[in-house]
XYZ file of C-alpha atoms in Angstrom:
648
model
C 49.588 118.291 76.076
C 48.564 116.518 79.122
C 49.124 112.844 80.329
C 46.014 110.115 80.467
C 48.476 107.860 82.197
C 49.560 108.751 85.599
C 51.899 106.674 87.852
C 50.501 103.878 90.095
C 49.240 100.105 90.560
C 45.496 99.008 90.989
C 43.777 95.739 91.993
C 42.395 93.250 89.823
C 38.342 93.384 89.450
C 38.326 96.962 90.181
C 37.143 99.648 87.594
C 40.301 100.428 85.169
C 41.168 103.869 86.646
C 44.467 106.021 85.953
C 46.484 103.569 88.050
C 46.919 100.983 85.558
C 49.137 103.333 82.499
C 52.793 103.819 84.334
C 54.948 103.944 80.976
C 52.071 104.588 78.614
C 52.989 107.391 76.345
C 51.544 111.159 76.013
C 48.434 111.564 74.662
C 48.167 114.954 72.326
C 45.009 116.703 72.850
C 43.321 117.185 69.786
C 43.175 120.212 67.262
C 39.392 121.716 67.160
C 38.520 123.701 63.899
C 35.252 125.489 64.198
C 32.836 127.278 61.918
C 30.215 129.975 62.782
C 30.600 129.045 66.761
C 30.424 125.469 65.847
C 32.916 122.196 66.244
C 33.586 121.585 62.451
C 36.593 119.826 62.488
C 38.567 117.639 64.917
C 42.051 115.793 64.013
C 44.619 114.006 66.291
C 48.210 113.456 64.981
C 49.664 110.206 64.790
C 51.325 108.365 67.617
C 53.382 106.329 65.396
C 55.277 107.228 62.428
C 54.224 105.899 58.791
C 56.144 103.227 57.495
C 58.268 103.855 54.391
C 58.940 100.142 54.228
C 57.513 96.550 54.289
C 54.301 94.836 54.635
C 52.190 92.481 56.480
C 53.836 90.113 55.916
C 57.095 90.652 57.613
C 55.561 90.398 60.967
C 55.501 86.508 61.711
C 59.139 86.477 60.623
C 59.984 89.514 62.568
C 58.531 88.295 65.401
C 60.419 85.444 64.783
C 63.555 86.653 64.835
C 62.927 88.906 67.562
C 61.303 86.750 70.208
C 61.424 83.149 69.054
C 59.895 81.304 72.556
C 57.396 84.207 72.780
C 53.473 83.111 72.676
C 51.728 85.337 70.148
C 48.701 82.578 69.607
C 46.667 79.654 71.163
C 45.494 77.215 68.725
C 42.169 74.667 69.434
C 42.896 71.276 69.216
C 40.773 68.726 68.051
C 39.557 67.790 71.451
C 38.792 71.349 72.183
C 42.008 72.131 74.568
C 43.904 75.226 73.880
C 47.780 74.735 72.517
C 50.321 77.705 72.847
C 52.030 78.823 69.526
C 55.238 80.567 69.898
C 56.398 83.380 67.097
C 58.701 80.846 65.834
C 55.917 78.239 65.439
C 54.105 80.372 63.572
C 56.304 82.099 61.453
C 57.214 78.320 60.023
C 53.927 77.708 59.214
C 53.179 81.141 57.703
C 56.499 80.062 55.692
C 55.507 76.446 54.783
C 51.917 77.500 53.638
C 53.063 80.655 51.781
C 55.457 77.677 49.439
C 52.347 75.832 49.072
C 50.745 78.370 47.513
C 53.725 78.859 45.162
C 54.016 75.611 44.202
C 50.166 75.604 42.776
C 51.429 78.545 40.108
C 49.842 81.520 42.251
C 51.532 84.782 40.423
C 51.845 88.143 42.490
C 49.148 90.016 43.099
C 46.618 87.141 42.818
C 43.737 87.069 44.476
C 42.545 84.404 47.399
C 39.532 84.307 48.305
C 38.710 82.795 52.520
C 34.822 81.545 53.411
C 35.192 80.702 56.924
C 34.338 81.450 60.385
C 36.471 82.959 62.999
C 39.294 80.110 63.506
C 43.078 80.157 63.475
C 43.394 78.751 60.123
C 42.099 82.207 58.688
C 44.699 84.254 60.454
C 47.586 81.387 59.509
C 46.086 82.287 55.920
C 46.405 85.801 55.725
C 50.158 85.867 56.750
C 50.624 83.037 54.372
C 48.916 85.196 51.492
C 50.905 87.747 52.057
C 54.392 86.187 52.578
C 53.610 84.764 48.706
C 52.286 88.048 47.639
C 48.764 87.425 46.965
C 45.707 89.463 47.816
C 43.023 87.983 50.227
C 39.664 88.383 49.568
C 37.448 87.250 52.550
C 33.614 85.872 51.965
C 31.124 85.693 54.751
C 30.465 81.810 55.623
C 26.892 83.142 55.655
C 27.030 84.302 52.393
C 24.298 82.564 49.646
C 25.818 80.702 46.702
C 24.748 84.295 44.515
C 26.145 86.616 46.750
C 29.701 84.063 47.206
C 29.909 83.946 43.242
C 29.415 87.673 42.701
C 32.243 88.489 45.050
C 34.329 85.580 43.240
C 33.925 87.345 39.653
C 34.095 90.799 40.654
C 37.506 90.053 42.282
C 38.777 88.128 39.888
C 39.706 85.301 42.571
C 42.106 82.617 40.946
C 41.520 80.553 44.393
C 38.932 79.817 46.822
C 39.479 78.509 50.613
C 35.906 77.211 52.288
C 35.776 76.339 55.794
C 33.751 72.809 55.230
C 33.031 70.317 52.112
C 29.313 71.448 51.933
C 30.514 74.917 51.653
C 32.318 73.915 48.348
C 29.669 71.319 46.930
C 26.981 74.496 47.375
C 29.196 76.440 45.215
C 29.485 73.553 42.238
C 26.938 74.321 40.127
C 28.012 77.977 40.289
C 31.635 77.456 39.323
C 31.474 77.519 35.772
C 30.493 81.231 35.543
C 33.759 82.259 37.838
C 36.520 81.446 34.661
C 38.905 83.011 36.868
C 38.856 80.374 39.380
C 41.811 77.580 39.260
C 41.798 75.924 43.302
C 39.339 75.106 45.406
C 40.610 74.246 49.117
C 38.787 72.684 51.906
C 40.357 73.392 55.475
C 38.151 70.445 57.428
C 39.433 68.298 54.569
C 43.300 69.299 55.984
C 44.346 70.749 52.223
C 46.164 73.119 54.080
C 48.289 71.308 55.627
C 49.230 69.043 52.751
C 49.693 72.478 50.417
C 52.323 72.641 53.148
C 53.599 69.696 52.332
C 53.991 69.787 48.840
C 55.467 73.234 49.176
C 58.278 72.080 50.904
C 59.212 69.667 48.712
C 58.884 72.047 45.716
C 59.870 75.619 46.950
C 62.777 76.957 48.355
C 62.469 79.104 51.036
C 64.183 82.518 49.223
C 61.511 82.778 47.159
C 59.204 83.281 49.434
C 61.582 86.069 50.449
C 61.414 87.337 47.480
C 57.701 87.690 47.211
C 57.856 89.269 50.153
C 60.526 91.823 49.206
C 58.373 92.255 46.049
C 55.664 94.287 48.876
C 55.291 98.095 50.086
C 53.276 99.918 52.090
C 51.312 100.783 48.942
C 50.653 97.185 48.473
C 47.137 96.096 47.661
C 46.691 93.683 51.310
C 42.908 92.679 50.515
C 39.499 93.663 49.238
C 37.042 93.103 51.353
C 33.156 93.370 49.996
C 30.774 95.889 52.209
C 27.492 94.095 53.495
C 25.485 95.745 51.522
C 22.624 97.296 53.339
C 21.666 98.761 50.098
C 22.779 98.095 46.494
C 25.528 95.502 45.390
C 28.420 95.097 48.267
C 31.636 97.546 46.953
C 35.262 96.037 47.325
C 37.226 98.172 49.464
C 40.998 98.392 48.525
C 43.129 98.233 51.467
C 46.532 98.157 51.128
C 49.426 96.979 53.784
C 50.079 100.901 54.581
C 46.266 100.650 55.596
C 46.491 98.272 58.113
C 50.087 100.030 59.357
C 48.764 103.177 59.945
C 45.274 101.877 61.783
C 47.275 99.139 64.229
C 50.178 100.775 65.026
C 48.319 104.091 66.250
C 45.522 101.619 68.125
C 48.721 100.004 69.623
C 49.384 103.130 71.147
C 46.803 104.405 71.679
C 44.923 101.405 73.594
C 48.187 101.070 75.960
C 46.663 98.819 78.186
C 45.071 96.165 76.154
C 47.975 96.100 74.048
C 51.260 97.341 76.155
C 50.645 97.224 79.345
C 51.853 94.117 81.620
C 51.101 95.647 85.407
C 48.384 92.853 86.364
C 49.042 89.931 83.845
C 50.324 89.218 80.049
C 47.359 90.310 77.653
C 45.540 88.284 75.664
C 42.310 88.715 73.266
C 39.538 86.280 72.390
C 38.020 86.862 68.617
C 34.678 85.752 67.945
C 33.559 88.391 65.623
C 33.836 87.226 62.167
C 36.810 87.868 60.586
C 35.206 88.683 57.181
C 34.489 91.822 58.658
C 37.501 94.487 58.751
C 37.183 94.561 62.575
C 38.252 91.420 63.470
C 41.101 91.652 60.769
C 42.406 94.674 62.164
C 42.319 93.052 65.473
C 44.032 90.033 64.583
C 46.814 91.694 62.800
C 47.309 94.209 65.571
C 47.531 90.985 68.123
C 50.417 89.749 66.193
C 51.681 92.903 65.597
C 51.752 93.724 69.171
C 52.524 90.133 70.312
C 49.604 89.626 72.082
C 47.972 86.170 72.734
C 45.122 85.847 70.401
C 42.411 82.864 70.297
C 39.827 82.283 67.506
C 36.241 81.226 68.858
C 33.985 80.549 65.936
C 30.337 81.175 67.230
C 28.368 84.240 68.550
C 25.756 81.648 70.715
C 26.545 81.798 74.206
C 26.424 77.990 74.353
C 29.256 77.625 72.003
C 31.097 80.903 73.122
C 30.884 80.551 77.117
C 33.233 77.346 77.262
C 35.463 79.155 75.275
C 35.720 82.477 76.952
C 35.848 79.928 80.854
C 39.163 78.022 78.970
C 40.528 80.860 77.541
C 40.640 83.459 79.605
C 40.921 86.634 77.547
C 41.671 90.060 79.019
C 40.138 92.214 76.182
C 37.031 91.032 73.867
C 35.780 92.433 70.491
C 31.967 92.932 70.832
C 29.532 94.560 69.376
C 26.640 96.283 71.970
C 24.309 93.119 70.945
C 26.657 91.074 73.212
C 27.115 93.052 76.135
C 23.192 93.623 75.762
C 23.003 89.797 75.874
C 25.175 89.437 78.868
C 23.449 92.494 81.065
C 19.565 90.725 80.479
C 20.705 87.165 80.532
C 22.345 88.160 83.684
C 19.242 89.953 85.927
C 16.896 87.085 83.669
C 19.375 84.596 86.049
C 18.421 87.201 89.102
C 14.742 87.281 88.481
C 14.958 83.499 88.457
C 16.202 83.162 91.963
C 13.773 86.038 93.446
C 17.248 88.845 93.300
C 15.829 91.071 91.030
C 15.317 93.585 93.520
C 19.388 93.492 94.697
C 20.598 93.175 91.018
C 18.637 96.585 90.168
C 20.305 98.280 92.827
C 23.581 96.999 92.258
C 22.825 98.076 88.614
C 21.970 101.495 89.457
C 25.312 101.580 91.825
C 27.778 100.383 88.929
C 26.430 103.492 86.505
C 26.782 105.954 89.325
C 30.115 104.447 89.655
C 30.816 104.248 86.311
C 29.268 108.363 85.199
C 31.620 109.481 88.920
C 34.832 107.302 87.000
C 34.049 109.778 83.728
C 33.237 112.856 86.011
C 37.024 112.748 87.541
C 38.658 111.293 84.587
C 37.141 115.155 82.496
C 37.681 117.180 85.216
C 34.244 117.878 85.779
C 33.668 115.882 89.270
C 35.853 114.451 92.195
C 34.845 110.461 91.595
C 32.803 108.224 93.481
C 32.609 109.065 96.663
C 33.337 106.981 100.222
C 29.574 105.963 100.023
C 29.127 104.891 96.309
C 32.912 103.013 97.068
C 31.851 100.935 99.876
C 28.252 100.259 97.966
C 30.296 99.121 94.660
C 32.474 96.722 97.082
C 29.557 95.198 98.722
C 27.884 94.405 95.348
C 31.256 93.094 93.217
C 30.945 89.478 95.002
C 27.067 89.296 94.649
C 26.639 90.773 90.879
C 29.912 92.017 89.049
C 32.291 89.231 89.463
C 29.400 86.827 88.257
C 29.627 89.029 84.934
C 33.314 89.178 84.814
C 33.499 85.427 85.215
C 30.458 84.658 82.446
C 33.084 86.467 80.204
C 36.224 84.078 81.449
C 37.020 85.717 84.330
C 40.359 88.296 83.627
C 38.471 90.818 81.418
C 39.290 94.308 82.173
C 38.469 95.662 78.890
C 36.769 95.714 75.593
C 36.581 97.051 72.154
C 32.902 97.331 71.338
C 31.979 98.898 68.017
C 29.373 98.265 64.913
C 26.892 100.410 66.175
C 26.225 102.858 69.045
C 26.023 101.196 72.706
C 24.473 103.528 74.848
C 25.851 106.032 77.433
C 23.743 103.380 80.703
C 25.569 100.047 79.228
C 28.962 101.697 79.294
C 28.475 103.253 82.445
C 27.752 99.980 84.312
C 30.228 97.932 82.814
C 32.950 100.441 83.689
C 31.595 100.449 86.919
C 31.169 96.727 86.953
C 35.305 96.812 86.463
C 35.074 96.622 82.853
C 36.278 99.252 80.208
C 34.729 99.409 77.443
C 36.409 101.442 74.156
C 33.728 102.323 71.714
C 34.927 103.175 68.747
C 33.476 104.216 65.247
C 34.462 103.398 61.518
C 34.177 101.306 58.072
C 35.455 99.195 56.176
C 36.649 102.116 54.331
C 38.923 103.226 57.205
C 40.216 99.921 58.042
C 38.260 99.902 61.193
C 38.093 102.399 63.881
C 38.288 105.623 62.593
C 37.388 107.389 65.838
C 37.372 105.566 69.907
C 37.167 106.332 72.859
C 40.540 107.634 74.274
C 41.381 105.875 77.717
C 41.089 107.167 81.418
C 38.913 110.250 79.260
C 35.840 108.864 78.163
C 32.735 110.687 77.283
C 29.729 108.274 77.790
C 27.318 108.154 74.720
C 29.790 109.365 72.019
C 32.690 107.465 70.241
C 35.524 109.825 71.268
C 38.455 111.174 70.150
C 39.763 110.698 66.346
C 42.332 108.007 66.058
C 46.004 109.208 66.245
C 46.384 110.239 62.384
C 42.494 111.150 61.455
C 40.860 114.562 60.749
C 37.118 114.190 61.122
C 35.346 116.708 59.164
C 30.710 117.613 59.766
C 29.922 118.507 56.263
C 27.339 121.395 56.225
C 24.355 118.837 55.939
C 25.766 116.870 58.754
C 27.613 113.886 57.019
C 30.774 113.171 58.349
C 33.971 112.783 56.904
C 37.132 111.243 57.292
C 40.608 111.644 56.137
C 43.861 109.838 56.868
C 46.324 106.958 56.562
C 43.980 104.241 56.881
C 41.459 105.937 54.415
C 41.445 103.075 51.770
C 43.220 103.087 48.239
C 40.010 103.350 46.758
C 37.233 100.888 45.493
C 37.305 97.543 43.163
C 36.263 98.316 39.775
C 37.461 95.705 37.382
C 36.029 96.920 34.756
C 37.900 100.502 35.036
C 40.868 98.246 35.442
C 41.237 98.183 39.113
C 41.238 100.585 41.940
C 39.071 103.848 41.621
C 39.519 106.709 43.970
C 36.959 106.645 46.948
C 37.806 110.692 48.353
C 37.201 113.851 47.245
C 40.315 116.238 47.622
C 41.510 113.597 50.553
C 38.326 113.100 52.326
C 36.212 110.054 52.696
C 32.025 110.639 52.553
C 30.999 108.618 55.185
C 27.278 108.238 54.344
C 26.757 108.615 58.344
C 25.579 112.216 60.210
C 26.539 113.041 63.532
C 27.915 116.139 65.102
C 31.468 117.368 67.574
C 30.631 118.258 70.773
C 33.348 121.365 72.038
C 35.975 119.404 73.290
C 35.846 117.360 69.991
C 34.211 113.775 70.903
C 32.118 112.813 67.902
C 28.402 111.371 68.387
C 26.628 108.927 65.175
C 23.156 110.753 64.780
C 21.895 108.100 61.711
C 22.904 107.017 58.199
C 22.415 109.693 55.534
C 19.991 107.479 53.669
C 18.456 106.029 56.463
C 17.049 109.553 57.628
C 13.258 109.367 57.684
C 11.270 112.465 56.457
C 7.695 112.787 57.627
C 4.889 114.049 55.363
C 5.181 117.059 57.695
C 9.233 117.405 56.449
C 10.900 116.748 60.075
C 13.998 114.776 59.547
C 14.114 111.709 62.107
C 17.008 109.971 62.451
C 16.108 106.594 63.627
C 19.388 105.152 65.106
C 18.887 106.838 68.510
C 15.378 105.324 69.742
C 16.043 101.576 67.550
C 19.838 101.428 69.527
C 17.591 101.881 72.944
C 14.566 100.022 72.633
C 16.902 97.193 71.261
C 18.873 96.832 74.948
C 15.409 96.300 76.195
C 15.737 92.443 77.047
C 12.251 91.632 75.330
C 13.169 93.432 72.149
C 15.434 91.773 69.497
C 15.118 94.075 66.482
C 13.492 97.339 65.692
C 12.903 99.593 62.635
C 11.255 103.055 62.645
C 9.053 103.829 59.655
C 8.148 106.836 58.409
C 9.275 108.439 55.481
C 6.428 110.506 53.722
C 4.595 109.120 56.665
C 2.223 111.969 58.883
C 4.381 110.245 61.809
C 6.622 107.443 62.880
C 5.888 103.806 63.796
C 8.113 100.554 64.522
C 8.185 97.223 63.696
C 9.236 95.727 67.009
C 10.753 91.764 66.871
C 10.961 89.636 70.046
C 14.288 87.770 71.858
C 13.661 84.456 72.283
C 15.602 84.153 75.550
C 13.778 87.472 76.947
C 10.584 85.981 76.166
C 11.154 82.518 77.601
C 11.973 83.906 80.674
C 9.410 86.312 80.894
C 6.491 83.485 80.470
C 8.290 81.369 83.227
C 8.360 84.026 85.119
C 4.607 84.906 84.572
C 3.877 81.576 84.501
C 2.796 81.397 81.170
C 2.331 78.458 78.879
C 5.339 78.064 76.196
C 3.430 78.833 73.178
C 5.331 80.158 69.582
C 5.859 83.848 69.096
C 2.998 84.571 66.896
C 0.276 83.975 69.187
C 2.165 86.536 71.421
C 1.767 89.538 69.512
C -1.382 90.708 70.867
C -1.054 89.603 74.136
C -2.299 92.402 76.502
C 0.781 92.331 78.917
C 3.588 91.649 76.379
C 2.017 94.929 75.029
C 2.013 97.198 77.972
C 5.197 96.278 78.509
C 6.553 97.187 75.353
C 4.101 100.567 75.720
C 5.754 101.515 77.979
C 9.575 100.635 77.013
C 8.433 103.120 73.968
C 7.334 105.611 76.142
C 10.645 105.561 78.005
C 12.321 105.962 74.566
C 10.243 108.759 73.153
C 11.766 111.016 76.148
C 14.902 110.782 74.266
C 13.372 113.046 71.146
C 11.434 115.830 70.480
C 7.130 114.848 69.847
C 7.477 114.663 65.844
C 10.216 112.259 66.379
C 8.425 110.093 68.770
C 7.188 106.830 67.760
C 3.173 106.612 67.590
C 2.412 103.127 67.002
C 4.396 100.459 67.003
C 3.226 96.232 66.233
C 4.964 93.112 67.104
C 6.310 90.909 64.403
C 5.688 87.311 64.523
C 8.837 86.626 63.699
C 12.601 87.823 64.160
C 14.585 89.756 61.458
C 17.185 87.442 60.136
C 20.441 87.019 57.792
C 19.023 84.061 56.307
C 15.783 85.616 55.403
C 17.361 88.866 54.011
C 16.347 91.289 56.867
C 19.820 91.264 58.364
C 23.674 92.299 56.960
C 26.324 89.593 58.050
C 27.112 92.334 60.836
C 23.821 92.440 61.976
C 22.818 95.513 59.957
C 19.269 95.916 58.950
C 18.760 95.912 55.450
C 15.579 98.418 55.316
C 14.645 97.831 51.862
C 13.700 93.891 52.224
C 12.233 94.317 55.814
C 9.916 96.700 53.979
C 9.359 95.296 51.077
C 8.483 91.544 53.570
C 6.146 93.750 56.038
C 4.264 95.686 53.817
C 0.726 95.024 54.872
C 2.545 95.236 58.327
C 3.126 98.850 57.798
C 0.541 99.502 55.677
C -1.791 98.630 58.194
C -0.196 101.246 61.388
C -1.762 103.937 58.839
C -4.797 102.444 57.891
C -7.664 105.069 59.084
């Protein structure tokens, strides 16, 4: 065993070194299983034991009763300040809500379903759920009115919650072919809050007890729908054990955003949606852990900056798109005032920082040195504190997951004095099923398993998982419930990757999504669309080439790149399809391709490529609701597109 958390204090806006951890717990190296020389197996044991007891819905009141002045959420008010909720607060209006729900006939076991964005009122709803022993089922406000009424029959939901009234009036015409469905609830329409009110006057307050008492560990807790990159979304079964065995190991295991009070109390920001099993696990491990927690309901920096300046959070949720948005909206700002020069550099310093932070941290290097110290001080003023403060200011870390973000990004922001814990999972695994274990990273893989979780490389590369937080199994009403989603205990991932020899895993591809060439090399096209994508022109790619003689992409622009790049050239503002055979827009990308082709081996490479004159979007079909592409439609839309980078 060895410690990741050595005694001592740091400074605030430095990188998050080994002086921050003083009463973290041990962290158990992990058990490495190999096969024929190579890493076949890698599991961690738990950190925290399994409970035998309970559910989710204990937690408000045990909060409650434990620390009843405590602050465990900030709510927005109506004039956009932030209000302080104490455990006690809360756990009263779990209570009041949960009564409301009784009083409109709601039996055990029911199913809810939520349609809005990321706002207190859905985490206030969970809890409530739970406390009357219902099952939530959460919808993507996104969703169409086909896609909303498919996951309304499949689940069997006896209630619906929408976010706004043209949510509900979209789903009208619709409603007759759900049967099941008895309530419809509008939050901007406050139904909420008089469900409250007619609870009280109509349900004691031991019955919600006892619909609490009625829950276990083995509890059904939700289903939430996968985003379907191909075929009709599954319901995953999760259960309250689920949820238990993923939070209370993160909890642990991410000591610092969690635990750890040496600089300031902790607090966390969500603005990922909370349809999506991330943010859900986040949330529950917030209150779980008491830890501040804010709702911010949109992704566009307009709408999000103002919330991150007020609230101040010292952890995000991400996803790489963001802190790809942040890095090129932040030298686009340097370029602007003639810096671009000085923001390179101090660039180039925060990864050497950042790879000399990972070299000492693995034992294989001393750290930065007195030279790439007093280089990182000069440029924190002039470049890294501006990036700290576009994020509010008091962010030391973040969670970043959803797809891979690049070995360069994480080294800068780490040396920029921001940790970043990339993780890897499903819905399937209640969210992270591996991440990257603190003051050891490994830049450009996922790390470690999670406390509890055996990761298994199949012979044909698939990974698999196995553990606590592996779901029940999936939705299948008409084999009368849950079906069994393992084999012997182990979950088929659908993703390839491989375990280096000290047991960090790396995502290769999707199983499906693996390309093979007339000439029968397999190309996994993850690695070169994750890079070109953190190119600040680039918005979206896709690699073709299956039964292709070689690969191509279908490259999309970013509007803010490209807005800034014509001011900058002084070009005319002009719409995006008259751009995509300009000269120098294509010699730029040329040569961003060029840069990404290093990464593989010449049948890999991308030949051709053409720009699109027009973005891939969720709207249009091209996208999931967490910003997955959805191949199929994107080439079924661009055929002629595609058709025509092998014509001749």
């Amino acid at each position: 065993m060895s410690s990741l958390y050595p005694n001592a204090s740091a400074s605030f806006g430095q990188p998050v070194t080994a002086t921050d951890y003083d009463g973290a717990p041990i962290l158990v190296e992990p058990e490495i299983r190999r096969l024929d020389g190579a890493v076949r197996e890698v599991s961690v044991p738990p950190f925290s034991p399994p409970v035998r007891r309970g559910s989710l819905a204990d937690l408000p009141f045990d909060n409650a009763a434990a620390v009843p002045d405590a602050v465990v959420l900030s709510r927005r008010t109506a004039d956009g300040e932030w209000t302080e909720v104490t455990t006690a607060a809360f756990a009263d209006q779990v209570l009041a809500l949960a009564k409301g729900l009784l009083a409109q006939g709601l039996a055990p076991g029911d199913r809810i379903a939520v349609m809005a964005r990321t706002r207190y009122e859905w985490t206030l709803l969970d809890f409530a759920a739970w406390a009357a022993g219902l099952v939530t089922v959460p919808v993507y406000p996104t969703s169409s009115v086909f896609q909303t009424r498919w996951i309304l029959q499949d689940s069997g939901a006896v209630a619906l919650v929408t976010e706004t009234a043209a949510q509900a009036a979209a789903l009208g015409p619709e409603l007759d072919r759900v049967p099941d469905l008895r309530h419809l609830w509008v939050i901007d329409k406050e139904h909420l809050e008089r469900l409250a009110e007619h609870g009280a006057e109509q349900v004691p307050d031991a019955e919600v007890d006892v619909r609490r008492g009625m829950l276990g560990p083995d509890t059904l807790a939700t289903l939430i729908y996968t985003s379907g990159t191909t075929g009709r979304p599954k319901g995953c079964a999760l259960s309250h054990g689920n949820f238990f065995a993923e939070v209370d190991n993160a909890i642990e295991l991410l000591y610092p955003i969690f635990k750890a009070r040496t600089v300031e109390e902790p607090s966390v920001l969500l603005f990922l949606p909370m349809s999506h099993v991330f943010g859900r696990m986040v949330a529950i491990a917030c209150v779980r852990a008491r830890v501040r927690l804010g709702h911010a309901p949109s992704l566009k920096p307009e709408d999000l900056l103002p919330d991150l300046a007020a609230f101040r959070p010292t952890c995000l949720l991400t996803i790489p798109y963001m802190l790809e948005k942040v890095f090129n909206t932040a030298r686009a700002k340097a370029e602007s005032g003639g810096r671009t020069t000085s923001f390179d550099r101090a660039a180039a310093v925060a990864r050497r920082y950042g790879e000399a932070l990972e070299a000492r941290q693995t034992g294989s290097g001393s750290g930065p040195g007195p030279a790439l110290r007093t280089a990182r001080a000069f440029y924190d003023p002039l470049v890294y504190r501006r990036i700290r403060n576009a994020m509010g200011g008091r962010v030391r870390y973040a969670i970043c997951g959803g797809s891979p973000l690049g070995s360069r990004l994480a080294a800068f922001y780490a040396g920029a004095g921001i940790e970043i814990y990339e993780g890897y999972g499903l819905t399937e695994t209640t969210g992270a099923s591996t991440v990257t274990p603190p003051l050891k990273p490994r830049l450009g893989t996922v790390g470690w398993p999670m406390p509890g979780t055996k990761v298994r490389i199949a012979a044909d590369g698939e990974i698999l998982i196995a553990g606590d937080h592996v779901l029940r199994g999936y939705w299948d009403p008409q084999a009368g419930g849950v079906v069994p989603a393992t084999r012997e205990g182990w979950l088929p991932t659908g993703d390839i990757g491989h375990l280096d020899d000290e047991g960090y895993l790396t995502i290769t591809g999707r199983k499906k999504e693996l390309l093979i060439t007339a000439g029968g090399k397999s190309v996994a096209p993850a690695p070169l669309e994750n890079w070109l994508r953190s190119h600040p022109l680039i918005s979206q790619v896709m690699l073709v080439g299956d039964a292709r003689p070689y690969v191509t992409a279908l490259i999309t622009l970013d509007p803010d790149g490209i807005t800034h790049w014509r001011r900058m050239n002084g070009r005319h503002p002009v719409p995006a399809e008259l751009l995509v055979d300009d000269p120098d827009l294509n010699a730029i990308l040329q040569r961003a391709v060029d840069e990404a082709n290093r990464l593989v081996s010449r049948p890999e490479s991308i030949r051709k490529f053409t720009i699109l004159p027009t973005d891939f979007t969720e709207r249009a079909g091209h996208l999931t609701p967490s910003m997955k592409l959805r191949r199929a439609e994107i080439m079924r839309d661009f055929s002629d597109v595609v058709e025509a980078l092998y014509a001749g």
